[in-house]
CSV table of C-alpha atoms and ligand atoms in Angstrom, one decimal:
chain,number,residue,atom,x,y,z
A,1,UNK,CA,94.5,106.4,103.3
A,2,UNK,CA,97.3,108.1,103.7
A,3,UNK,CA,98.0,109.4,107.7
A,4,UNK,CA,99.5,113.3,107.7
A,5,UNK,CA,99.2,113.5,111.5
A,6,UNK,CA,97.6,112.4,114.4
A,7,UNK,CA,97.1,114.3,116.9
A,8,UNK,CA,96.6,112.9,120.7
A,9,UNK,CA,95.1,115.8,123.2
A,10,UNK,CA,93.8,115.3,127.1
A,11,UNK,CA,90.8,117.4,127.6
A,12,UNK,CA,89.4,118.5,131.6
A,13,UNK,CA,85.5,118.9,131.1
A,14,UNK,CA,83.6,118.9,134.6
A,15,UNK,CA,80.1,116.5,134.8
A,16,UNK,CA,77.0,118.8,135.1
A,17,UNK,CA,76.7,116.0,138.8
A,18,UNK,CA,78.6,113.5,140.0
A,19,UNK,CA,78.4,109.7,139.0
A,20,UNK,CA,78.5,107.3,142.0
A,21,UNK,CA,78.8,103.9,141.3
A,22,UNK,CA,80.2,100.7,143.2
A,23,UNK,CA,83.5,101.5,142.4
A,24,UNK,CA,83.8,105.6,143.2
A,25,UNK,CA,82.9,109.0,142.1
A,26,UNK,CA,83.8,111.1,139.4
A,27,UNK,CA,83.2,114.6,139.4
A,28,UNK,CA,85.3,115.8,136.8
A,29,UNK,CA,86.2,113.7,133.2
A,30,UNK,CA,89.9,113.7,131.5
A,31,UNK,CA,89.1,112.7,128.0
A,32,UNK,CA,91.6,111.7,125.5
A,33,UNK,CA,90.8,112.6,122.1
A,34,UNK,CA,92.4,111.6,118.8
A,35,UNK,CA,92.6,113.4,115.7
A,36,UNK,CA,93.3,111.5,112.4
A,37,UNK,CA,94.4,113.8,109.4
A,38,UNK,CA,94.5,112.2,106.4
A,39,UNK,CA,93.8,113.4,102.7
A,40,UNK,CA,92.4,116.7,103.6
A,41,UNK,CA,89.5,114.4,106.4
A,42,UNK,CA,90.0,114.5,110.1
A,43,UNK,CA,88.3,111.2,112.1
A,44,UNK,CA,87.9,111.6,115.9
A,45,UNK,CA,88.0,109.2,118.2
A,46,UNK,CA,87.3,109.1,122.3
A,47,UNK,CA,89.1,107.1,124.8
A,48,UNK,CA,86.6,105.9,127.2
A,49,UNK,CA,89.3,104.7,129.8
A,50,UNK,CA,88.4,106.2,133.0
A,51,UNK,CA,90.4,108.7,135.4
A,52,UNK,CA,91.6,106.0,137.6
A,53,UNK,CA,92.1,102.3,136.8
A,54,UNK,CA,88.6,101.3,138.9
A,55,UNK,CA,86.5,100.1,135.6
A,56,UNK,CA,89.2,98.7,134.0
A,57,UNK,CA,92.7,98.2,134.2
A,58,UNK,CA,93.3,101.4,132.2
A,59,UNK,CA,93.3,104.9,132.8
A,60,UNK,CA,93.5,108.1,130.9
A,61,UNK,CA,97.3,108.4,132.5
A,62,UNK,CA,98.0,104.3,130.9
A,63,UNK,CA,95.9,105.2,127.4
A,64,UNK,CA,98.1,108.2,126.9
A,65,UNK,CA,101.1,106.7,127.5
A,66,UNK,CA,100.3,103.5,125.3
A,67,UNK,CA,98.7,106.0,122.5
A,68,UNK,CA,101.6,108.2,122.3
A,69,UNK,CA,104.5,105.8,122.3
A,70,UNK,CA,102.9,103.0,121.1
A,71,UNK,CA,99.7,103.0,119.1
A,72,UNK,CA,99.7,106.4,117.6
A,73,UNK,CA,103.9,105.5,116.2
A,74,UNK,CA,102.5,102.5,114.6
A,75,UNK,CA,99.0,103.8,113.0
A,76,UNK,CA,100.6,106.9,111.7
A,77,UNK,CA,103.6,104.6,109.4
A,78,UNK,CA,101.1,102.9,107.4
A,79,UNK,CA,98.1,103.6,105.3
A,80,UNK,CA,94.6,101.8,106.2
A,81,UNK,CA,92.1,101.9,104.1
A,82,UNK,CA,89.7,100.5,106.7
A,83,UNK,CA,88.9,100.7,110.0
A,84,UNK,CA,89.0,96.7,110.4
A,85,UNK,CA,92.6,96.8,109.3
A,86,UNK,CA,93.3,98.5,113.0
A,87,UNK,CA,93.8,95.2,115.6
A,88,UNK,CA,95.9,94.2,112.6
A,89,UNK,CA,98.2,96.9,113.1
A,90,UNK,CA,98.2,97.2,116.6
A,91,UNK,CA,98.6,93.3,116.9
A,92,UNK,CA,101.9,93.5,118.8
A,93,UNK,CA,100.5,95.2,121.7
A,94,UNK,CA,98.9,93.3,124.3
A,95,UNK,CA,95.6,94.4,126.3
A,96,UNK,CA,95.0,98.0,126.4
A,97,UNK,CA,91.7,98.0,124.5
A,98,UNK,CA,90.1,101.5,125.4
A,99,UNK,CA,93.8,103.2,124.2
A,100,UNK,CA,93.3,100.9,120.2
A,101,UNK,CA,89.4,101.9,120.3
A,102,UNK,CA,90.4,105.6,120.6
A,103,UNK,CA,92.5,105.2,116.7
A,104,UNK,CA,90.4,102.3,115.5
A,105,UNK,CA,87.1,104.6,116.0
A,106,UNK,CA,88.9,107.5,114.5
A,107,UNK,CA,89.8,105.4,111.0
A,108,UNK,CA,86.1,104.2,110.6
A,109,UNK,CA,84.8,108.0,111.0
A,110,UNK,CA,87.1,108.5,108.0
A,111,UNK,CA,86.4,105.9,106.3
A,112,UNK,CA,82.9,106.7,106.6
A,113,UNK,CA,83.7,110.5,105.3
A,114,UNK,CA,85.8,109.2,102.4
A,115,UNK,CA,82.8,106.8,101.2
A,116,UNK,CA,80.2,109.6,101.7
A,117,UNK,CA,78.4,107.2,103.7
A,118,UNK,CA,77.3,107.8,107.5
A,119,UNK,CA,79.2,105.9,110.1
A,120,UNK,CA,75.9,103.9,111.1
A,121,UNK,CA,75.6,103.1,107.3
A,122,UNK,CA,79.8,101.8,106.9
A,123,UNK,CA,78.7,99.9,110.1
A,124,UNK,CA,76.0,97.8,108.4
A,125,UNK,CA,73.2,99.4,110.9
A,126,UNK,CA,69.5,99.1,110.2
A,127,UNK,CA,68.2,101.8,112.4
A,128,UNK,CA,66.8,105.1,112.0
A,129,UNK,CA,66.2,106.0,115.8
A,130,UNK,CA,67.8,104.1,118.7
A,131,UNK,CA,65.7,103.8,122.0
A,132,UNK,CA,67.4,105.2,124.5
A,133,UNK,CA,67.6,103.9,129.0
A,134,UNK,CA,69.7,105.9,131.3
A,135,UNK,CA,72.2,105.2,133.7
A,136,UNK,CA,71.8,106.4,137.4
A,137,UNK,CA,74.2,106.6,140.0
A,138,UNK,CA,73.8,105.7,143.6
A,139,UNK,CA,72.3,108.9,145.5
A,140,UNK,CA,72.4,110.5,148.6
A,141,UNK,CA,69.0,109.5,149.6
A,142,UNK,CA,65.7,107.5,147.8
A,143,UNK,CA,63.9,110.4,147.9
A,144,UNK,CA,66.5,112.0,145.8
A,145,UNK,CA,66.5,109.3,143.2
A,146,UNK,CA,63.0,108.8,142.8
A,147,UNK,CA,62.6,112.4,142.1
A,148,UNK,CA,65.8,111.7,139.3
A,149,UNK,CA,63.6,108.6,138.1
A,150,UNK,CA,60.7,111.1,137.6
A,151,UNK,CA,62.3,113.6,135.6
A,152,UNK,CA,63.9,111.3,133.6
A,153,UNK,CA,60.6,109.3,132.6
A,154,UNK,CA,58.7,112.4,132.2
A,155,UNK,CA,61.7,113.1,129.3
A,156,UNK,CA,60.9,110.1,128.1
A,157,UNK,CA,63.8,107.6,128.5
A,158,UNK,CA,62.5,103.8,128.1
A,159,UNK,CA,64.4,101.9,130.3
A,160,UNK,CA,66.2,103.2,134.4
A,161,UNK,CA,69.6,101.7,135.3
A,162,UNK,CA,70.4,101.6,138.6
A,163,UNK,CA,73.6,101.5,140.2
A,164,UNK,CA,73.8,99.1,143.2
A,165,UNK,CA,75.9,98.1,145.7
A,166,UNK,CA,75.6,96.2,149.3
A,167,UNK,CA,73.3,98.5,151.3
A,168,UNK,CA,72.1,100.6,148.3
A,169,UNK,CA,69.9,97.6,146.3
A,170,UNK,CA,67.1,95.9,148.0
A,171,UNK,CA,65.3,98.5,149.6
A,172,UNK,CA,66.3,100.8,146.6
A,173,UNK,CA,64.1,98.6,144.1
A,174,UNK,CA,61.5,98.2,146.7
A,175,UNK,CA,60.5,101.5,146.4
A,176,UNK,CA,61.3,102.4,143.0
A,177,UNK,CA,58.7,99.3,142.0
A,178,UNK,CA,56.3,100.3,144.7
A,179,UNK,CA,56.3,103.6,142.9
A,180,UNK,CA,56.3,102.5,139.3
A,181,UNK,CA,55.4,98.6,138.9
A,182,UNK,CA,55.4,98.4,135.7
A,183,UNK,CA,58.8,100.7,134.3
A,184,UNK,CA,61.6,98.5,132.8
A,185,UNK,CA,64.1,98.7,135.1
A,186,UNK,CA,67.6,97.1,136.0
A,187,UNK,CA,70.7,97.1,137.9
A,188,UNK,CA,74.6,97.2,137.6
A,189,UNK,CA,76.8,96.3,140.5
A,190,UNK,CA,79.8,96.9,138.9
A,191,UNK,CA,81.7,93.8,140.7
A,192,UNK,CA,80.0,94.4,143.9
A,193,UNK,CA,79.1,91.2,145.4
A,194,UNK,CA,80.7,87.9,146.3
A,195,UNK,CA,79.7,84.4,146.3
A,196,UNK,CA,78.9,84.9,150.0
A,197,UNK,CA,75.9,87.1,148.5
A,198,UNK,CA,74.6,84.7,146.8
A,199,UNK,CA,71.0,84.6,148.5
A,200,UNK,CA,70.8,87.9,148.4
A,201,UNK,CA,71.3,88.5,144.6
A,202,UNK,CA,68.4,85.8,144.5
A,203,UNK,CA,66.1,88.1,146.0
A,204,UNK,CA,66.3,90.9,143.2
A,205,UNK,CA,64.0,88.1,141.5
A,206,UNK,CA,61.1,89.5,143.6
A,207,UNK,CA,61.5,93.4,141.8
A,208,UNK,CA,60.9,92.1,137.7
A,209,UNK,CA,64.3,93.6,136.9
A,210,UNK,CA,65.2,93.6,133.3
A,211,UNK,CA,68.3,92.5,134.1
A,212,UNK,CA,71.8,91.9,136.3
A,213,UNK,CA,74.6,93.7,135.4
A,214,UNK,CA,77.9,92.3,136.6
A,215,UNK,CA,77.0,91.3,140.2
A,216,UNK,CA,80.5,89.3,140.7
A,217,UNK,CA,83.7,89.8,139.8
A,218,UNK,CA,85.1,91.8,137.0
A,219,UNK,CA,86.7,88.9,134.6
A,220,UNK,CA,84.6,86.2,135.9
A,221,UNK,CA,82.5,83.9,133.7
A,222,UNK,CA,82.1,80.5,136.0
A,223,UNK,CA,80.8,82.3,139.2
A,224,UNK,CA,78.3,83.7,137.0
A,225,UNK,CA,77.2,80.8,135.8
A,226,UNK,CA,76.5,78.9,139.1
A,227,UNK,CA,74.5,82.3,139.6
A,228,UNK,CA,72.3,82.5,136.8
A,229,UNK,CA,71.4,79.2,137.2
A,230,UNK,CA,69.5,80.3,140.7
A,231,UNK,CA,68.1,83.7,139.3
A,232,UNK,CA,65.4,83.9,137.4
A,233,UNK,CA,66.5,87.7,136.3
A,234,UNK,CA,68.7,87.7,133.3
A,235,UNK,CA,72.6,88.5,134.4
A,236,UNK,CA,73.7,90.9,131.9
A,237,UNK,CA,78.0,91.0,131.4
A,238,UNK,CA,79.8,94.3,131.2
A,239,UNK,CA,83.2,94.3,132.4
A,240,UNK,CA,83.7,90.3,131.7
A,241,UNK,CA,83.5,90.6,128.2
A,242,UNK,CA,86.5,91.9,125.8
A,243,UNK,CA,86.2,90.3,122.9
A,244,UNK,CA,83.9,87.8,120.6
A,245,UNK,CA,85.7,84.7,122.3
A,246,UNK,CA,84.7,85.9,125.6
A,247,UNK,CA,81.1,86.5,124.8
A,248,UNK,CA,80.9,82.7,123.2
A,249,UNK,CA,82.4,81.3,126.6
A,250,UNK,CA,79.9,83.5,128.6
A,251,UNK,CA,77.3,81.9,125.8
A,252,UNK,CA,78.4,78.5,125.8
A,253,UNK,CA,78.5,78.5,129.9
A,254,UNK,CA,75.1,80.2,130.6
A,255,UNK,CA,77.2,83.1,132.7
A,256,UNK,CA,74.4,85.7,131.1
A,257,UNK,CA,71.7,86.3,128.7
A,258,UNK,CA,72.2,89.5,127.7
A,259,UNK,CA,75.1,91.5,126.5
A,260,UNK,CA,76.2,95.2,127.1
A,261,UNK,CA,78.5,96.3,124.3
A,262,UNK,CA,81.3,99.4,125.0
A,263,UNK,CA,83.4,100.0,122.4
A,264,UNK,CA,86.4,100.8,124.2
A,265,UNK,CA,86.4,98.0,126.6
A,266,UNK,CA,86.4,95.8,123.1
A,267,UNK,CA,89.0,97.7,121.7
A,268,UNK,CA,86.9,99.3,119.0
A,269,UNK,CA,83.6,98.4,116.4
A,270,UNK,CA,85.4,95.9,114.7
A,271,UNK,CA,85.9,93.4,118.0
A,272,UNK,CA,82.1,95.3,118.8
A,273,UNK,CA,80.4,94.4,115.3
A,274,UNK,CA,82.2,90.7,116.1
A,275,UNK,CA,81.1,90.5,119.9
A,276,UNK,CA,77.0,91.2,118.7
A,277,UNK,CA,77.6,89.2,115.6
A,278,UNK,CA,78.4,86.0,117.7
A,279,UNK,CA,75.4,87.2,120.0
A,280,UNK,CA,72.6,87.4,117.9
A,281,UNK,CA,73.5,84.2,115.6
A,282,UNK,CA,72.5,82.7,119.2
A,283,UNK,CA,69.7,84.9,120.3
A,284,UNK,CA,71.7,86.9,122.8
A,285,UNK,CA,70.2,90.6,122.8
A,286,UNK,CA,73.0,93.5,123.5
A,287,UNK,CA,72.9,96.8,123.8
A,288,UNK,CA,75.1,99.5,124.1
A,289,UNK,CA,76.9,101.0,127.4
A,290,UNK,CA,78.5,104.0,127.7
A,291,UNK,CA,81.6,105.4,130.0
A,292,UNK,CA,80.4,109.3,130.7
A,293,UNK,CA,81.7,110.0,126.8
A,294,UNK,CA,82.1,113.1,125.8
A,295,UNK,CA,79.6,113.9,122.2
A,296,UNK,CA,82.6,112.2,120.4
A,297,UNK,CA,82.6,109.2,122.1
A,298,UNK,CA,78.8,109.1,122.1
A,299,UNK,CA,77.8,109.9,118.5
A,300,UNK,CA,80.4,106.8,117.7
A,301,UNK,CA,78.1,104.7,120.9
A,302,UNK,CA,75.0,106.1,118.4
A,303,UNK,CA,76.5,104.4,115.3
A,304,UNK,CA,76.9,101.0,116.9
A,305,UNK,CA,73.2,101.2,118.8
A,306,UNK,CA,72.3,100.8,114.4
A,307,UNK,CA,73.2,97.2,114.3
A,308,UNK,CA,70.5,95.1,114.4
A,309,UNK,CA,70.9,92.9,117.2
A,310,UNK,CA,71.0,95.9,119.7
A,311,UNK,CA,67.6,95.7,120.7
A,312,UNK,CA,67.0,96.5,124.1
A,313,UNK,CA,67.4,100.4,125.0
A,314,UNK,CA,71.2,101.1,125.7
A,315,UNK,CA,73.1,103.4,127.8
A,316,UNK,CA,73.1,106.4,125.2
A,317,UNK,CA,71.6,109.3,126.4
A,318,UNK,CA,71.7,113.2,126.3
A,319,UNK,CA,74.4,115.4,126.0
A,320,UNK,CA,73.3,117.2,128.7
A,321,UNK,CA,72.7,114.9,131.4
A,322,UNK,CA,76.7,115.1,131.6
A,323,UNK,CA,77.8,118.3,130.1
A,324,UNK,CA,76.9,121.9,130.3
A,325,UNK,CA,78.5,122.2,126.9
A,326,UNK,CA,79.6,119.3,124.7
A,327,UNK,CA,82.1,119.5,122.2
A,328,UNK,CA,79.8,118.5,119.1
A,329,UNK,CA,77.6,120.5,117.8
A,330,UNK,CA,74.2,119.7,117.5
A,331,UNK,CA,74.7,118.1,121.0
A,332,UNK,CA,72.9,114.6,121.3
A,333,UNK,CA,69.3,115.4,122.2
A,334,UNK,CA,66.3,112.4,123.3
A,335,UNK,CA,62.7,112.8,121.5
A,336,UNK,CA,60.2,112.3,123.9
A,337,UNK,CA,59.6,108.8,122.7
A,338,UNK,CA,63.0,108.3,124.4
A,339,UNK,CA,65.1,107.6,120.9
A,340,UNK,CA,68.2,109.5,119.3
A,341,UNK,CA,67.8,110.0,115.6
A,342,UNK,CA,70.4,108.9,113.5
A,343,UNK,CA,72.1,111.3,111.1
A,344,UNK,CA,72.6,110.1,108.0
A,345,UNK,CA,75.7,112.8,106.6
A,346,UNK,CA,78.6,111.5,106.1
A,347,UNK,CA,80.4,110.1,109.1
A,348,UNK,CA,79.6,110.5,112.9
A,349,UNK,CA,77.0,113.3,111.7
A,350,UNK,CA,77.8,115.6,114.4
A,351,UNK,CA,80.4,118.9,114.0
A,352,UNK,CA,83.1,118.8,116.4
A,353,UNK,CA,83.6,122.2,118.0
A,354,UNK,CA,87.4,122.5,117.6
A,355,UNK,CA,87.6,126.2,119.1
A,356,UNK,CA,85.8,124.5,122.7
A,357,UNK,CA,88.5,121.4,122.6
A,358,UNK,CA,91.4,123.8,122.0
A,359,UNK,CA,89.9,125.7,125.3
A,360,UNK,CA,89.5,122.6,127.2
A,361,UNK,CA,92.5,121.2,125.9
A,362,UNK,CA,95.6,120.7,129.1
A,363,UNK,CA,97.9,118.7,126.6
A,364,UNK,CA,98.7,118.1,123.3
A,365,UNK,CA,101.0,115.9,121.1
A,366,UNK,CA,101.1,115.2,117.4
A,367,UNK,CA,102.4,112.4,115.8
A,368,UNK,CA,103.6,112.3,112.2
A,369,UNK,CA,104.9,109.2,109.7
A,370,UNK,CA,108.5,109.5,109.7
A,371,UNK,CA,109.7,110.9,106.7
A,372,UNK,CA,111.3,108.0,105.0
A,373,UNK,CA,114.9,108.8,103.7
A,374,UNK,CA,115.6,106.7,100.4
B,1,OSB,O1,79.2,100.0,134.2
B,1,OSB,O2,78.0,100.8,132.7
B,1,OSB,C1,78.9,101.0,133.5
B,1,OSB,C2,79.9,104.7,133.8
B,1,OSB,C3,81.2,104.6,134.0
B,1,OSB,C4,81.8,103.3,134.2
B,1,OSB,C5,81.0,102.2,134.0
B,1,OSB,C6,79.6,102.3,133.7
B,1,OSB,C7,79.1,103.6,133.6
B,1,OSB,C8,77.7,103.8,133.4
B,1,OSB,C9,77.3,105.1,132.8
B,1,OSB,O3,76.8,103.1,133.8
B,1,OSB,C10,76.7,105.0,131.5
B,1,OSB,C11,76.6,106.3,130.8
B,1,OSB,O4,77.6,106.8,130.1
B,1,OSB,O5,75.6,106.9,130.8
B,2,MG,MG1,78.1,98.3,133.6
């Protein structure tokens, strides 16, 4: 496929409420968004890197920077014909995975328009709905999260997330199971706790949690290892895992028995459809996580929740529950079952409102091959 132009925008789009976690708050999102043009198609893709480097080492700030002078340069002077072609590509460029994700994404979406096919279907998924969990932040109060819990079971979501940290854990889970024994329910520390914490993280065993999400450190496997060999919870590995040969030493050393998959923190689906790949040839369930997307970055989180092996309810929910208006249209809407539908049209199967992005749009840069000179 031959690249026209790519175009690399920042977008400002408040959150309908803040999202507390471990690591900080964020109130408002800065979203980069890539446009691929190529043969008369445009594929979109969403950076997922956050507004300060607190998830990850990158930021909207270092993804824009390594997009425009780096990634985007290098994309737009040769022609893929497939998505998977992408790390290829980008091969002399070290780290940064949330900046590749951002174009690899982009070149699967067309790919997926150019075959006719849906995105889910190029991907190889099997699913026609995806069950759905959500993700909730540390509150003010208990009350005020157990009235959040409510709402969000009476919508229908399958599984409640809950973010923890040192004082907002224990006596959290207490009363959430005291009030609903029998939900599923887990928890992500994002990197909260140390060794020293040990015994403590031990006595989540008493609440029937689903699972641990990254109790210690961010790029830690061995820690988590010596933990899960106390715990009788499941740790689950976020931030630790960046690519398939990560998630076999996580495997191989016991650090988890469960997988969350983000595309951007992989670098895009084809290090994703290699990470659950290597997971569910040993029986490792994985499911999807999300990063506050925007409907772009979230209808490509839908695609990936298709593969087979993601069978435990991901972090893919609503448009709403973050945005009073998202930039696709239809915005991503939960049955009461607690399941997204997939759309089967060709591609990501949601429009992208272009007219919103240009109002929400604070920069803009557009790339084109260089005109060779013979
Ligand atoms: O660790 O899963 C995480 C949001 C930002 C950064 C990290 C995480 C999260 C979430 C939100 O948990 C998931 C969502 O988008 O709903
Ligand atoms: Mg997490």
């Amino acid at each position: 496929m031959q690249i026209d132009a790519i175009v690399l925008r920042e977008l400002h789009i408040p959150l309908v409420r803040p999202f507390e976690t471990s690591f900080g708050v964020t109130r408002n999102r800065r979203i980069v968004l890539a446009e691929v043009h190529s043969e008369g198609l445009t594929g979109w893709g969403e950076c997922t890197a956050g507004e300060r480097p607190t998830f990850s080492s990158e930021s909207t700030d270092t993804a824009w920077q390594v997009l425009i002078n780096e990634l985007a340069p290098m994309l737009a002077a040769e022609s893929p014909e497939h998505g998977g072609e992408c790390p290829k590509i980008f091969r002399s460029v070290r780290g940064n995975p949330m900046a590749r994700a951002t174009l690899e994404n982009a070149i699967w979406d067309l790919e997926a328009q150019r075959e006719g096919v849906s995105l889910s279907r190029l991907l190889g998924g099997v699913r026609d709905t995806i069950p759905c969990g959500v993700s909730l932040g540390i509150q003010s109060s208990i009350a005020e999260l157990l009235s959040i819990i409510e709402r969000e079971l009476a919508t229908g979501y399958q599984r409640i997330k809950l973010k923890c940290k040192p004082g907002w854990d224990v006596e959290v889970f207490e009363r959430v199971r005291n009030r609903w024994p029998s939900i599923m329910l887990s928890c992500d520390a994002n990197s909260a706790y140390r060794l020293r914490d040990e015994d403590h993280i031990v006595s989540f065993d008493a609440f029937d949690l689903l699972m641990i999400e990254q109790p210690l450190w961010h790029d830690d496997f061995y820690f988590h290892s010596v933990l899960q060999k106390r715990l009788e919870t499941p740790i689950c590995l976020d931030e630790s895992i960046h690519n398939r040969r990560d998630a076999l030493a996580a495997i191989e050393m016991e650090s988890c028995k469960i997988i969350n998959i983000k595309l951007g923190r992989v670098g895009g689906f084809s290090e994703a459809i290699a990470v659950h790949n290597a997971a569910m040839e040993r029986g490792i369930p994985v499911w999807c996580g999300g990063m506050l997307e925007s409907g772009v970055g979230r209808s490509h989180n839908i695609a990936l929740s298709t593969l087979e092996g993601f069978s435990l309810p991901g972090d893919v929910s609503a448009s709403a529950r973050y945005f009073a208006d998202d930039i696709i249209e239809p915005h991503v809407t939960v049955s009461a079952q607690g399941e997204i539908a997939i759309p089967d049209s060709p591609g990501r199967g949601y429009e992208v409102r272009t007219d919103l992005i240009e109002r929400l749009t604070v920069r803009k840069e557009t790339i084109r091959a260089m005109a060779l000179v013979a």
